[in-house]
């Protein structure tokens, strides 16, 4: 394990991810992310964007691919509701001899080594944890670990991005943090040609017939704004191929439908009907704030109310 000394404290560093990925098609979000990380002058600073999109649409893959395109190591910090401020920076570990050693998080390691940090699923993390990162993501570019009693200045090559899901199982990130995580880069559903390329690249052993069925299915779902993703497509194809291998004589379309129904649910077999039902239920249900349990949306007293409903859920 690589170690460095900061303010006389020895820090054990985290390991970068080994994955190599290829980003296929969809050049616009990749261009935007790489643009955020450019500095146009020596007085300029990189931006730390939020990569936004439905689960399984390619957010983490995009961030890794962008880091690789810059030739930098990548460190992934998986954020959860239980992530504590010290998990993000330095964690004390008790050794067998009763000595305390200090372990730098993947994020802090990236900052020290001038690598790329991905804060994965950042919107699952509570405000208290975000607060410890304010200085790292503004023009100070430094982080203070209370646990180790050290201050770490980020390397000039340090870059970061936050991935965020568009689902309801999330915390609201406070405005002062959001203002440091700009801009938002949205990953749209892929166009037909790109989706076919992504699926063929991910599953080069699949038959053309099943790939076609899956792309037709996903494109129709995207058109109806159903949140089925590339990852869902990969899972459906994988399962359909396995079913076919175990029952070679079976009808491919039937096996494909079985895979859809077991992976996305029986409702997903009739996507027109499913889209209508979802629409009636109000589409993708947004996250709730505490105020929503006590006040109606338009009530002046509601601290979370926004006059523009689009802005509110945006
Ligand atoms: N443009 C693309 N190029 C290459 N692979 C892609 C692309 N878009 C999606 N994928 C594939 O889609 C799958 C899901 O991607 P990924 O895990 O990055 O999604 P995610 O948005 O981070 O999901 P989650 O919200 O669950 O974290 C991966 O297998 C990835 O390779
Ligand atoms: Mg991800």
Coordinates of C-alpha atoms and ligand atoms in Angstrom, one line a residue:
X1 CA 0.0 0.0 0.0
X2 CA 1.4 3.4 -1.1
X3 CA 2.0 5.8 1.8
X4 CA 2.7 9.5 2.0
X5 CA 3.4 11.9 4.8
X6 CA 1.3 15.1 5.2
X7 CA 1.9 17.5 8.2
X8 CA 4.0 14.7 9.8
X9 CA 1.0 12.2 9.6
X10 CA 1.5 9.1 7.5
X11 CA -1.4 8.4 5.2
X12 CA -2.0 5.0 3.5
X13 CA -3.4 5.7 0.0
X14 CA -6.4 4.0 -1.7
X15 CA -6.1 2.1 -4.9
X16 CA -7.3 3.4 -8.3
X17 CA -9.9 1.4 -10.3
X18 CA -8.5 -1.0 -12.8
X19 CA -11.5 -1.0 -15.2
X20 CA -10.9 0.1 -18.8
X21 CA -14.1 1.2 -20.5
X22 CA -15.0 2.5 -23.9
X23 CA -17.5 5.3 -24.3
X24 CA -19.5 4.6 -27.4
X25 CA -21.4 7.3 -29.5
X26 CA -23.2 10.0 -27.4
X27 CA -20.2 12.4 -27.9
X28 CA -21.9 15.4 -26.5
X29 CA -21.9 14.5 -22.7
X30 CA -18.3 13.3 -23.1
X31 CA -17.3 16.6 -24.7
X32 CA -19.0 18.5 -22.0
X33 CA -17.3 16.6 -19.2
X34 CA -13.9 16.9 -20.8
X35 CA -14.5 20.7 -21.2
X36 CA -15.3 21.0 -17.5
X37 CA -11.9 19.6 -16.7
X38 CA -9.9 21.9 -19.0
X39 CA -8.2 24.9 -17.6
X40 CA -8.0 27.8 -20.2
X41 CA -5.4 29.8 -18.3
X42 CA -3.0 29.2 -15.4
X43 CA -5.4 31.3 -13.2
X44 CA -8.4 29.2 -14.3
X45 CA -9.7 26.3 -12.2
X46 CA -11.4 23.1 -13.4
X47 CA -15.2 22.6 -12.8
X48 CA -16.7 19.7 -10.8
X49 CA -19.9 18.8 -12.7
X50 CA -22.8 16.6 -11.8
X51 CA -23.5 13.8 -14.3
X52 CA -27.2 13.3 -14.2
X53 CA -29.4 10.5 -15.6
X54 CA -31.6 7.5 -15.0
X55 CA -30.1 4.5 -13.2
X56 CA -28.0 2.3 -15.6
X57 CA -27.8 5.0 -18.4
X58 CA -24.0 5.1 -18.3
X59 CA -23.0 7.9 -15.8
X60 CA -20.2 6.0 -14.1
X61 CA -18.9 4.7 -17.4
X62 CA -18.9 8.2 -18.9
X63 CA -16.8 9.6 -16.0
X64 CA -14.3 6.7 -16.2
X65 CA -14.0 7.0 -19.9
X66 CA -13.4 10.8 -19.7
X67 CA -10.6 10.2 -17.1
X68 CA -9.0 7.6 -19.3
X69 CA -9.2 10.0 -22.3
X70 CA -7.1 12.4 -20.2
X71 CA -4.7 9.6 -19.3
X72 CA -5.4 9.9 -15.6
X73 CA -6.0 7.4 -12.8
X74 CA -9.5 7.1 -11.5
X75 CA -10.7 6.7 -7.9
X76 CA -14.3 5.9 -7.2
X77 CA -15.9 7.0 -3.9
X78 CA -19.2 5.2 -3.5
X79 CA -21.6 7.5 -1.6
X80 CA -24.4 6.2 0.5
X81 CA -26.7 7.6 3.2
X82 CA -24.3 6.2 5.8
X83 CA -21.2 7.8 4.3
X84 CA -19.6 9.9 7.2
X85 CA -17.4 12.9 6.7
X86 CA -14.3 10.9 7.8
X87 CA -15.1 8.2 5.2
X88 CA -14.7 10.9 2.5
X89 CA -11.3 12.1 3.8
X90 CA -9.3 10.0 6.3
X91 CA -10.4 7.0 8.4
X92 CA -8.4 5.9 11.5
X93 CA -7.7 2.2 11.5
X94 CA -6.5 0.3 14.7
X95 CA -3.7 -2.1 13.9
X96 CA -2.9 -5.3 15.8
X97 CA -0.2 -3.7 17.8
X98 CA -2.8 -1.2 19.1
X99 CA -1.4 1.6 16.9
X100 CA -3.6 3.9 14.9
X101 CA -2.9 4.2 11.2
X102 CA -4.6 6.7 8.9
X103 CA -6.2 5.6 5.6
X104 CA -6.9 8.2 2.9
X105 CA -10.3 7.8 1.1
X106 CA -10.3 7.3 -2.7
X107 CA -11.4 10.9 -3.0
X108 CA -8.5 12.3 -0.9
X109 CA -6.0 10.0 -2.6
X110 CA -7.1 11.4 -6.0
X111 CA -6.7 14.9 -4.7
X112 CA -3.2 14.2 -3.4
X113 CA -2.0 12.3 -6.4
X114 CA -3.6 14.6 -9.1
X115 CA -6.0 11.9 -10.4
X116 CA -9.7 11.9 -11.1
X117 CA -12.3 11.2 -8.4
X118 CA -15.8 10.1 -9.1
X119 CA -18.2 10.6 -6.3
X120 CA -20.7 7.9 -7.3
X121 CA -24.4 8.4 -6.5
X122 CA -23.6 11.7 -4.7
X123 CA -27.2 12.5 -4.0
X124 CA -27.5 9.5 -1.6
X125 CA -25.2 11.4 0.8
X126 CA -26.4 13.5 3.7
X127 CA -25.6 17.3 4.1
X128 CA -23.2 16.7 7.0
X129 CA -20.9 14.7 4.8
X130 CA -21.1 17.1 1.9
X131 CA -20.2 20.0 4.3
X132 CA -16.7 18.5 4.8
X133 CA -16.0 18.8 1.0
X134 CA -17.0 22.4 0.5
X135 CA -13.4 23.6 0.5
X136 CA -12.2 20.9 -1.8
X137 CA -14.7 21.9 -4.5
X138 CA -14.3 25.6 -4.5
X139 CA -11.3 27.9 -5.2
X140 CA -9.5 26.8 -2.1
X141 CA -9.1 23.2 -3.4
X142 CA -8.2 21.9 0.0
X143 CA -9.7 19.5 2.5
X144 CA -9.3 19.4 6.3
X145 CA -9.3 16.1 8.1
X146 CA -10.3 16.6 11.7
X147 CA -9.6 12.9 12.5
X148 CA -6.0 13.0 11.3
X149 CA -5.5 16.8 12.2
X150 CA -4.2 17.6 8.7
X151 CA -5.0 19.8 5.8
X152 CA -4.5 18.5 2.3
X153 CA -4.1 20.8 -0.7
X154 CA -5.3 19.3 -4.0
X155 CA -2.7 18.6 -6.8
X156 CA -3.2 20.9 -9.8
X157 CA -4.2 17.9 -11.9
X158 CA -7.0 16.8 -9.5
X159 CA -10.3 16.6 -11.2
X160 CA -13.7 15.3 -9.9
X161 CA -17.3 14.6 -11.0
X162 CA -20.4 13.6 -9.1
X163 CA -22.9 11.1 -10.5
X164 CA -26.5 11.5 -9.5
X165 CA -29.6 9.4 -10.2
X166 CA -32.9 10.8 -11.3
X167 CA -34.9 8.7 -8.8
X168 CA -36.6 9.4 -5.6
X169 CA -34.3 7.6 -3.1
X170 CA -32.2 10.7 -2.6
X171 CA -31.3 13.6 -0.2
X172 CA -31.7 17.2 -1.3
X173 CA -28.2 18.6 -1.7
X174 CA -28.1 22.0 0.0
X175 CA -27.7 25.1 -2.3
X176 CA -24.2 26.1 -1.1
X177 CA -22.9 22.6 -2.1
X178 CA -24.9 22.6 -5.4
X179 CA -23.2 25.9 -6.3
X180 CA -19.9 24.1 -6.1
X181 CA -21.0 21.1 -8.3
X182 CA -21.6 22.9 -11.5
X183 CA -22.6 22.4 -14.3
X184 CA -25.1 19.6 -14.6
X185 CA -24.4 17.2 -17.5
X186 CA -27.4 15.2 -18.6
X187 CA -27.0 11.8 -20.3
X188 CA -30.0 11.3 -22.6
X189 CA -31.3 8.0 -23.8
X190 CA -29.1 6.8 -26.7
X191 CA -30.3 7.1 -30.3
X192 CA -31.0 3.7 -32.0
X193 CA -27.6 3.5 -33.8
X194 CA -25.6 4.3 -30.6
X195 CA -27.8 1.9 -28.5
X196 CA -27.1 -0.9 -31.0
X197 CA -23.3 -0.2 -30.9
X198 CA -23.3 -0.1 -27.1
X199 CA -25.2 -3.4 -26.7
X200 CA -23.1 -5.1 -29.4
X201 CA -19.9 -3.9 -27.8
X202 CA -21.0 -5.1 -24.3
X203 CA -22.3 -8.4 -25.6
X204 CA -20.3 -9.3 -28.7
X205 CA -21.4 -13.0 -28.4
X206 CA -25.1 -12.1 -28.7
X207 CA -27.1 -13.1 -31.8
X208 CA -28.2 -10.3 -34.1
X209 CA -31.8 -11.3 -33.7
X210 CA -31.9 -10.8 -30.0
X211 CA -29.9 -7.5 -30.3
X212 CA -32.5 -6.2 -32.8
X213 CA -35.4 -7.2 -30.5
X214 CA -33.8 -5.5 -27.6
X215 CA -32.9 -2.3 -29.4
X216 CA -36.5 -2.1 -30.9
X217 CA -37.9 -2.6 -27.4
X218 CA -35.6 0.0 -25.7
X219 CA -36.1 2.6 -28.4
X220 CA -39.9 2.3 -28.0
X221 CA -39.6 2.6 -24.2
X222 CA -37.3 5.7 -24.6
X223 CA -39.9 7.3 -26.9
X224 CA -42.5 6.8 -24.2
X225 CA -40.1 8.2 -21.6
X226 CA -40.0 5.0 -19.6
X227 CA -36.8 4.9 -17.5
X228 CA -35.5 1.5 -18.9
X229 CA -31.8 1.8 -19.4
X230 CA -28.9 0.4 -21.4
X231 CA -28.1 -1.8 -18.3
X232 CA -31.7 -3.2 -18.4
X233 CA -31.1 -4.0 -22.1
X234 CA -27.8 -5.8 -21.2
X235 CA -29.5 -7.8 -18.5
X236 CA -32.4 -8.8 -20.8
X237 CA -30.1 -9.9 -23.6
X238 CA -27.9 -11.9 -21.2
X239 CA -30.8 -13.7 -19.6
X240 CA -32.5 -14.3 -23.0
X241 CA -29.2 -15.9 -24.3
X242 CA -29.0 -18.1 -21.3
X243 CA -32.6 -19.2 -21.6
X244 CA -31.9 -20.0 -25.3
X245 CA -28.8 -22.0 -24.4
X246 CA -30.8 -24.1 -21.9
X247 CA -33.7 -24.6 -24.4
X248 CA -32.3 -24.4 -27.9
X249 CA -35.6 -25.3 -29.6
X250 CA -37.6 -22.6 -27.9
X251 CA -39.0 -19.6 -29.8
X252 CA -36.6 -16.6 -29.4
X253 CA -39.3 -14.0 -29.2
X254 CA -41.0 -15.9 -26.4
X255 CA -37.7 -16.2 -24.5
X256 CA -37.0 -12.5 -25.0
X257 CA -40.5 -11.7 -23.6
X258 CA -39.9 -13.9 -20.7
X259 CA -36.6 -12.1 -20.0
X260 CA -38.3 -8.7 -20.2
X261 CA -41.1 -9.8 -17.8
X262 CA -38.7 -11.3 -15.2
X263 CA -36.3 -8.3 -15.4
X264 CA -38.6 -5.3 -15.8
X265 CA -41.8 -6.9 -14.5
X266 CA -44.9 -8.3 -16.3
X267 CA -46.2 -4.8 -16.9
X268 CA -43.2 -4.1 -19.1
X269 CA -44.5 -6.5 -21.8
X270 CA -47.2 -3.9 -22.8
X271 CA -45.2 -0.7 -22.7
X272 CA -47.9 1.5 -24.2
X273 CA -50.2 0.6 -21.4
X274 CA -47.4 0.9 -18.8
X275 CA -46.5 4.4 -20.1
X276 CA -50.2 5.5 -19.8
X277 CA -50.4 4.1 -16.3
X278 CA -47.2 5.9 -15.3
X279 CA -48.4 9.1 -16.8
X280 CA -51.7 8.9 -14.8
X281 CA -49.6 8.4 -11.7
X282 CA -47.6 11.5 -12.4
X283 CA -44.6 10.0 -14.2
X284 CA -41.4 9.5 -12.3
X285 CA -42.2 10.3 -8.7
X286 CA -39.9 13.0 -7.3
X287 CA -38.2 13.0 -3.9
X288 CA -40.1 14.4 -0.9
X289 CA -38.9 17.1 1.5
X290 CA -40.0 17.2 5.2
X291 CA -42.2 20.2 4.4
X292 CA -44.2 18.2 1.9
X293 CA -45.6 16.0 4.7
X294 CA -47.1 19.0 6.5
X295 CA -48.0 21.5 3.8
X296 CA -49.5 21.5 0.4
X297 CA -47.2 22.4 -2.5
X298 CA -48.6 25.9 -3.1
X299 CA -48.9 26.8 0.6
X300 CA -46.7 29.9 1.5
X301 CA -45.7 28.2 4.7
X302 CA -44.1 25.2 2.9
X303 CA -40.4 25.9 3.2
X304 CA -39.7 23.6 0.2
X305 CA -42.4 25.1 -2.1
X306 CA -41.3 26.5 -5.5
X307 CA -43.6 28.6 -7.6
X308 CA -42.5 26.8 -10.8
X309 CA -43.4 23.1 -10.5
X310 CA -40.9 22.2 -13.3
X311 CA -38.1 24.0 -11.5
X312 CA -39.1 22.2 -8.3
X313 CA -38.7 18.7 -9.7
X314 CA -36.0 19.5 -12.2
Ligands
LIG1 N1 -22.3 5.4 -24.4 C1 -21.9 4.2 -23.8 N2 -20.8 3.6 -24.1 C2 -20.4 2.4 -23.5 N3 -21.2 1.8 -22.6 C3 -22.3 2.4 -22.2 C4 -22.8 3.6 -22.8 N4 -24.0 3.9 -22.2 C5 -24.2 2.9 -21.4 N5 -23.3 2.0 -21.4 C6 -23.3 0.7 -20.6 O1 -24.4 0.7 -19.8 C7 -24.2 0.0 -18.5 C8 -24.6 0.9 -17.4 O2 -23.6 1.9 -17.2 P1 -23.2 2.6 -15.8 O3 -23.0 1.6 -14.8 O4 -22.2 3.6 -16.1 O5 -24.6 3.4 -15.5 P2 -24.9 4.4 -14.3 O6 -25.7 5.5 -14.9 O7 -23.7 4.8 -13.6 O8 -25.8 3.5 -13.4 P3 -26.2 3.7 -11.8 O9 -27.1 4.8 -11.8 O10 -26.9 2.4 -11.5 O11 -24.9 3.9 -11.1 C9 -22.7 -0.4 -18.5 O12 -22.6 -1.7 -18.9 C10 -22.1 0.5 -19.6 O13 -21.0 -0.1 -20.2
LIG2 MG1 -23.1 4.4 -11.6

